[in-house]
PDB file of C-alpha atoms in Angstrom:
ATOM      1  CA  UNK A   1       0.000   0.000   0.000  1.00  0.00           C
ATOM      2  CA  UNK A   2       1.353   3.407  -0.978  1.00  0.00           C
ATOM      3  CA  UNK A   3       2.028   5.866   1.857  1.00  0.00           C
ATOM      4  CA  UNK A   4      -0.066   9.055   1.791  1.00  0.00           C
ATOM      5  CA  UNK A   5       1.779  12.220   0.813  1.00  0.00           C
ATOM      6  CA  UNK A   6       1.564  14.751   3.653  1.00  0.00           C
ATOM      7  CA  UNK A   7       2.726  18.279   4.352  1.00  0.00           C
ATOM      8  CA  UNK A   8       6.350  17.781   5.458  1.00  0.00           C
ATOM      9  CA  UNK A   9       6.011  19.827   8.663  1.00  0.00           C
ATOM     10  CA  UNK A  10       3.965  17.066  10.316  1.00  0.00           C
ATOM     11  CA  UNK A  11       6.306  14.107   9.808  1.00  0.00           C
ATOM     12  CA  UNK A  12       8.320  14.387  13.056  1.00  0.00           C
ATOM     13  CA  UNK A  13       6.160  12.153  15.292  1.00  0.00           C
ATOM     14  CA  UNK A  14       2.886  10.224  15.273  1.00  0.00           C
ATOM     15  CA  UNK A  15       0.850  12.786  17.255  1.00  0.00           C
ATOM     16  CA  UNK A  16       1.813  15.447  14.692  1.00  0.00           C
ATOM     17  CA  UNK A  17       0.720  13.214  11.795  1.00  0.00           C
ATOM     18  CA  UNK A  18      -2.597  12.507  13.524  1.00  0.00           C
ATOM     19  CA  UNK A  19      -3.177  16.232  14.153  1.00  0.00           C
ATOM     20  CA  UNK A  20      -2.417  16.981  10.486  1.00  0.00           C
ATOM     21  CA  UNK A  21      -4.641  14.188   9.196  1.00  0.00           C
ATOM     22  CA  UNK A  22      -7.622  14.770  11.482  1.00  0.00           C
ATOM     23  CA  UNK A  23      -7.705  18.446  12.438  1.00  0.00           C
ATOM     24  CA  UNK A  24      -5.342  20.913  10.788  1.00  0.00           C
ATOM     25  CA  UNK A  25      -7.049  22.909   8.097  1.00  0.00           C
ATOM     26  CA  UNK A  26     -10.501  21.417   8.633  1.00  0.00           C
ATOM     27  CA  UNK A  27     -13.025  24.288   8.829  1.00  0.00           C
ATOM     28  CA  UNK A  28     -14.115  24.851  12.439  1.00  0.00           C
ATOM     29  CA  UNK A  29     -17.546  26.248  13.273  1.00  0.00           C
ATOM     30  CA  UNK A  30     -17.547  25.473  16.991  1.00  0.00           C
ATOM     31  CA  UNK A  31     -16.868  28.319  19.401  1.00  0.00           C
ATOM     32  CA  UNK A  32     -15.298  26.099  22.062  1.00  0.00           C
ATOM     33  CA  UNK A  33     -12.814  24.754  19.499  1.00  0.00           C
ATOM     34  CA  UNK A  34     -12.007  28.308  18.425  1.00  0.00           C
ATOM     35  CA  UNK A  35     -11.383  29.208  22.063  1.00  0.00           C
ATOM     36  CA  UNK A  36      -9.169  26.152  22.512  1.00  0.00           C
ATOM     37  CA  UNK A  37      -7.012  27.175  19.569  1.00  0.00           C
ATOM     38  CA  UNK A  38      -6.816  30.780  20.784  1.00  0.00           C
ATOM     39  CA  UNK A  39      -5.371  29.520  24.075  1.00  0.00           C
ATOM     40  CA  UNK A  40      -3.057  27.029  22.396  1.00  0.00           C
ATOM     41  CA  UNK A  41      -1.849  29.376  19.650  1.00  0.00           C
ATOM     42  CA  UNK A  42      -1.239  32.113  22.228  1.00  0.00           C
ATOM     43  CA  UNK A  43       0.761  29.646  24.323  1.00  0.00           C
ATOM     44  CA  UNK A  44       2.769  28.726  21.248  1.00  0.00           C
ATOM     45  CA  UNK A  45       4.044  32.281  20.651  1.00  0.00           C
ATOM     46  CA  UNK A  46       7.827  31.935  20.459  1.00  0.00           C
ATOM     47  CA  UNK A  47       7.695  28.138  20.752  1.00  0.00           C
ATOM     48  CA  UNK A  48       7.104  25.217  18.406  1.00  0.00           C
ATOM     49  CA  UNK A  49       3.631  23.824  17.761  1.00  0.00           C
ATOM     50  CA  UNK A  50       4.972  20.356  18.614  1.00  0.00           C
ATOM     51  CA  UNK A  51       5.702  21.570  22.177  1.00  0.00           C
ATOM     52  CA  UNK A  52       2.112  22.775  22.571  1.00  0.00           C
ATOM     53  CA  UNK A  53       0.615  19.704  20.910  1.00  0.00           C
ATOM     54  CA  UNK A  54       2.442  17.458  23.380  1.00  0.00           C
ATOM     55  CA  UNK A  55       0.989  19.520  26.249  1.00  0.00           C
ATOM     56  CA  UNK A  56      -2.526  19.795  24.832  1.00  0.00           C
ATOM     57  CA  UNK A  57      -4.071  17.406  27.357  1.00  0.00           C
ATOM     58  CA  UNK A  58      -2.427  19.385  30.155  1.00  0.00           C
ATOM     59  CA  UNK A  59      -3.989  22.558  28.794  1.00  0.00           C
ATOM     60  CA  UNK A  60      -7.368  20.863  28.491  1.00  0.00           C
ATOM     61  CA  UNK A  61      -7.258  19.916  32.193  1.00  0.00           C
ATOM     62  CA  UNK A  62      -5.812  23.218  33.412  1.00  0.00           C
ATOM     63  CA  UNK A  63      -8.248  25.341  31.402  1.00  0.00           C
ATOM     64  CA  UNK A  64     -11.561  23.619  32.201  1.00  0.00           C
ATOM     65  CA  UNK A  65     -11.886  21.766  28.910  1.00  0.00           C
ATOM     66  CA  UNK A  66     -11.472  25.127  27.120  1.00  0.00           C
ATOM     67  CA  UNK A  67     -14.818  26.395  28.397  1.00  0.00           C
ATOM     68  CA  UNK A  68     -14.572  30.192  28.017  1.00  0.00           C
ATOM     69  CA  UNK A  69     -17.272  30.837  30.652  1.00  0.00           C
ATOM     70  CA  UNK A  70     -15.364  28.833  33.273  1.00  0.00           C
ATOM     71  CA  UNK A  71     -11.959  30.235  32.269  1.00  0.00           C
ATOM     72  CA  UNK A  72     -13.299  33.815  32.441  1.00  0.00           C
ATOM     73  CA  UNK A  73     -14.032  33.227  36.142  1.00  0.00           C
ATOM     74  CA  UNK A  74     -10.584  31.914  37.114  1.00  0.00           C
ATOM     75  CA  UNK A  75      -9.227  33.701  40.174  1.00  0.00           C
ATOM     76  CA  UNK A  76      -5.654  34.806  40.722  1.00  0.00           C
ATOM     77  CA  UNK A  77      -5.242  31.895  43.151  1.00  0.00           C
ATOM     78  CA  UNK A  78      -6.401  29.473  40.438  1.00  0.00           C
ATOM     79  CA  UNK A  79      -3.969  31.015  37.938  1.00  0.00           C
ATOM     80  CA  UNK A  80      -1.071  30.761  40.385  1.00  0.00           C
ATOM     81  CA  UNK A  81      -1.915  27.067  40.867  1.00  0.00           C
ATOM     82  CA  UNK A  82      -1.992  26.559  37.076  1.00  0.00           C
ATOM     83  CA  UNK A  83       1.446  28.162  36.857  1.00  0.00           C
ATOM     84  CA  UNK A  84       2.804  25.290  38.965  1.00  0.00           C
ATOM     85  CA  UNK A  85       1.551  22.673  36.478  1.00  0.00           C
ATOM     86  CA  UNK A  86       4.429  21.149  34.459  1.00  0.00           C
ATOM     87  CA  UNK A  87       1.922  19.900  31.871  1.00  0.00           C
ATOM     88  CA  UNK A  88       1.554  23.391  30.367  1.00  0.00           C
ATOM     89  CA  UNK A  89       3.962  26.153  29.365  1.00  0.00           C
ATOM     90  CA  UNK A  90       4.320  28.028  32.640  1.00  0.00           C
ATOM     91  CA  UNK A  91       4.504  31.552  31.287  1.00  0.00           C
ATOM     92  CA  UNK A  92       2.674  33.946  33.572  1.00  0.00           C
ATOM     93  CA  UNK A  93       1.756  36.435  30.841  1.00  0.00           C
ATOM     94  CA  UNK A  94       0.299  33.701  28.637  1.00  0.00           C
ATOM     95  CA  UNK A  95      -1.618  32.027  31.469  1.00  0.00           C
ATOM     96  CA  UNK A  96      -3.128  35.316  32.633  1.00  0.00           C
ATOM     97  CA  UNK A  97      -3.893  36.245  29.019  1.00  0.00           C
ATOM     98  CA  UNK A  98      -6.084  33.142  28.730  1.00  0.00           C
ATOM     99  CA  UNK A  99      -8.486  34.569  31.342  1.00  0.00           C
ATOM    100  CA  UNK A 100      -8.461  37.996  29.722  1.00  0.00           C
ATOM    101  CA  UNK A 101      -9.094  36.410  26.329  1.00  0.00           C
ATOM    102  CA  UNK A 102     -11.943  34.323  27.712  1.00  0.00           C
ATOM    103  CA  UNK A 103     -13.667  37.514  28.856  1.00  0.00           C
ATOM    104  CA  UNK A 104     -13.074  39.192  25.481  1.00  0.00           C
ATOM    105  CA  UNK A 105     -14.244  36.018  23.700  1.00  0.00           C
ATOM    106  CA  UNK A 106     -17.560  36.140  25.590  1.00  0.00           C
ATOM    107  CA  UNK A 107     -17.960  39.801  24.627  1.00  0.00           C
ATOM    108  CA  UNK A 108     -17.481  38.909  20.945  1.00  0.00           C
ATOM    109  CA  UNK A 109     -20.043  36.101  21.267  1.00  0.00           C
ATOM    110  CA  UNK A 110     -22.536  38.520  22.780  1.00  0.00           C
ATOM    111  CA  UNK A 111     -21.953  41.123  20.068  1.00  0.00           C
ATOM    112  CA  UNK A 112     -21.998  38.785  17.037  1.00  0.00           C
ATOM    113  CA  UNK A 113     -24.058  35.838  18.267  1.00  0.00           C
ATOM    114  CA  UNK A 114     -21.011  33.570  18.072  1.00  0.00           C
ATOM    115  CA  UNK A 115     -17.261  33.870  17.831  1.00  0.00           C
ATOM    116  CA  UNK A 116     -17.499  31.689  14.741  1.00  0.00           C
ATOM    117  CA  UNK A 117     -19.654  34.237  12.913  1.00  0.00           C
ATOM    118  CA  UNK A 118     -17.196  36.973  13.861  1.00  0.00           C
ATOM    119  CA  UNK A 119     -13.995  35.201  12.826  1.00  0.00           C
ATOM    120  CA  UNK A 120     -15.301  33.800   9.534  1.00  0.00           C
ATOM    121  CA  UNK A 121     -16.339  37.315   8.463  1.00  0.00           C
ATOM    122  CA  UNK A 122     -12.638  38.083   7.953  1.00  0.00           C
ATOM    123  CA  UNK A 123     -12.463  35.542   5.101  1.00  0.00           C
ATOM    124  CA  UNK A 124     -15.864  36.205   3.582  1.00  0.00           C
ATOM    125  CA  UNK A 125     -17.477  33.198   5.253  1.00  0.00           C
ATOM    126  CA  UNK A 126     -15.541  30.520   3.364  1.00  0.00           C
ATOM    127  CA  UNK A 127     -11.985  29.166   3.432  1.00  0.00           C
ATOM    128  CA  UNK A 128      -9.273  30.825   1.398  1.00  0.00           C
ATOM    129  CA  UNK A 129      -7.827  27.996  -0.719  1.00  0.00           C
ATOM    130  CA  UNK A 130      -4.155  28.501  -1.470  1.00  0.00           C
ATOM    131  CA  UNK A 131      -2.090  26.524  -3.970  1.00  0.00           C
ATOM    132  CA  UNK A 132       1.286  26.157  -2.282  1.00  0.00           C
ATOM    133  CA  UNK A 133       3.778  23.674  -3.716  1.00  0.00           C
ATOM    134  CA  UNK A 134       6.387  24.040  -0.963  1.00  0.00           C
ATOM    135  CA  UNK A 135       6.493  25.118   2.674  1.00  0.00           C
ATOM    136  CA  UNK A 136       8.713  28.064   1.748  1.00  0.00           C
ATOM    137  CA  UNK A 137       5.796  29.629  -0.165  1.00  0.00           C
ATOM    138  CA  UNK A 138       3.483  29.745   2.863  1.00  0.00           C
ATOM    139  CA  UNK A 139       3.446  33.210   4.454  1.00  0.00           C
ATOM    140  CA  UNK A 140       3.628  33.866   8.180  1.00  0.00           C
ATOM    141  CA  UNK A 141       0.899  36.514   7.900  1.00  0.00           C
ATOM    142  CA  UNK A 142      -1.634  37.779   5.361  1.00  0.00           C
ATOM    143  CA  UNK A 143      -3.782  40.869   4.973  1.00  0.00           C
ATOM    144  CA  UNK A 144      -6.658  38.856   6.510  1.00  0.00           C
ATOM    145  CA  UNK A 145      -4.617  37.806   9.558  1.00  0.00           C
ATOM    146  CA  UNK A 146      -3.373  41.403   9.890  1.00  0.00           C
ATOM    147  CA  UNK A 147      -6.964  42.706   9.900  1.00  0.00           C
ATOM    148  CA  UNK A 148      -8.217  40.054  12.339  1.00  0.00           C
ATOM    149  CA  UNK A 149      -5.245  40.545  14.655  1.00  0.00           C
ATOM    150  CA  UNK A 150      -5.708  44.318  14.649  1.00  0.00           C
ATOM    151  CA  UNK A 151      -9.398  43.956  15.480  1.00  0.00           C
ATOM    152  CA  UNK A 152      -8.759  41.421  18.268  1.00  0.00           C
ATOM    153  CA  UNK A 153      -6.114  43.690  19.803  1.00  0.00           C
ATOM    154  CA  UNK A 154      -8.533  46.626  19.601  1.00  0.00           C
ATOM    155  CA  UNK A 155     -11.028  44.471  21.515  1.00  0.00           C
ATOM    156  CA  UNK A 156      -8.446  43.811  24.251  1.00  0.00           C
ATOM    157  CA  UNK A 157      -7.230  40.305  23.365  1.00  0.00           C
ATOM    158  CA  UNK A 158      -3.612  39.395  24.223  1.00  0.00           C
ATOM    159  CA  UNK A 159      -1.112  37.188  22.336  1.00  0.00           C
ATOM    160  CA  UNK A 160      -3.014  37.643  19.086  1.00  0.00           C
ATOM    161  CA  UNK A 161      -0.384  39.094  16.784  1.00  0.00           C
ATOM    162  CA  UNK A 162      -0.790  38.484  13.077  1.00  0.00           C
ATOM    163  CA  UNK A 163       1.532  35.441  13.021  1.00  0.00           C
ATOM    164  CA  UNK A 164      -0.361  33.803  15.912  1.00  0.00           C
ATOM    165  CA  UNK A 165      -3.674  34.584  14.240  1.00  0.00           C
ATOM    166  CA  UNK A 166      -2.543  33.223  10.879  1.00  0.00           C
ATOM    167  CA  UNK A 167      -1.614  29.973  12.640  1.00  0.00           C
ATOM    168  CA  UNK A 168      -5.122  29.970  14.139  1.00  0.00           C
ATOM    169  CA  UNK A 169      -6.638  30.550  10.698  1.00  0.00           C
ATOM    170  CA  UNK A 170      -4.618  27.622   9.304  1.00  0.00           C
ATOM    171  CA  UNK A 171      -5.506  25.307  12.182  1.00  0.00           C
ATOM    172  CA  UNK A 172      -9.216  26.137  12.054  1.00  0.00           C
ATOM    173  CA  UNK A 173      -9.546  25.929   8.286  1.00  0.00           C
ATOM    174  CA  UNK A 174     -10.147  29.578   7.513  1.00  0.00           C
ATOM    175  CA  UNK A 175      -7.319  29.043   5.047  1.00  0.00           C
ATOM    176  CA  UNK A 176      -6.310  25.828   3.326  1.00  0.00           C
ATOM    177  CA  UNK A 177      -2.521  25.792   3.507  1.00  0.00           C
ATOM    178  CA  UNK A 178      -2.053  22.085   2.855  1.00  0.00           C
ATOM    179  CA  UNK A 179       0.424  21.720   0.026  1.00  0.00           C
ATOM    180  CA  UNK A 180      -1.255  20.839  -3.274  1.00  0.00           C
ATOM    181  CA  UNK A 181       0.316  17.361  -3.317  1.00  0.00           C
ATOM    182  CA  UNK A 182      -0.846  16.584   0.247  1.00  0.00           C
ATOM    183  CA  UNK A 183      -3.682  14.061   0.433  1.00  0.00           C
ATOM    184  CA  UNK A 184      -5.678  16.460   2.669  1.00  0.00           C
ATOM    185  CA  UNK A 185      -5.560  19.367   0.209  1.00  0.00           C
ATOM    186  CA  UNK A 186      -8.749  18.413  -1.674  1.00  0.00           C
ATOM    187  CA  UNK A 187     -10.468  16.966   1.378  1.00  0.00           C
ATOM    188  CA  UNK A 188     -10.757  20.061   3.587  1.00  0.00           C
TER     189      UNK A 188
END
């Protein structure tokens, strides 16, 4: 049986391959999943995605299953306890930002009816399908990620620079950045 051709960034370990094959680039329309990726992508800033992926279960436990209502109510004592957890990246600014972002996330939901409706408006409601042949062609940011990042920052979100937001857009399928020869390219 012939091995599937995949985007080369995911070939380092089995969990990466599984994430690529099952999640990355698949359009997300679930607010809790969007919130999860906002926390995880913010935690990734300055680190590798593989580091965050390996700690994903730790984040899920520490951040109440990525429930923005629960996270928005975390106290300083709760955050200080989370900062002792070796199963997450123990960066105080990033951990505290998760609570701030949960509050901002709930404000966006209230204003737009859902975070999903808000975020998809930045790509016209459907995925941007790129036609990259190599990883070197894929940009770190785009005009869409710049606009979304700027708006999130204006709304008070933290750790939402354009590079972080473009990674979120890739992960949640707002853009299809699978390489054209990847088996997932035509399936997302």
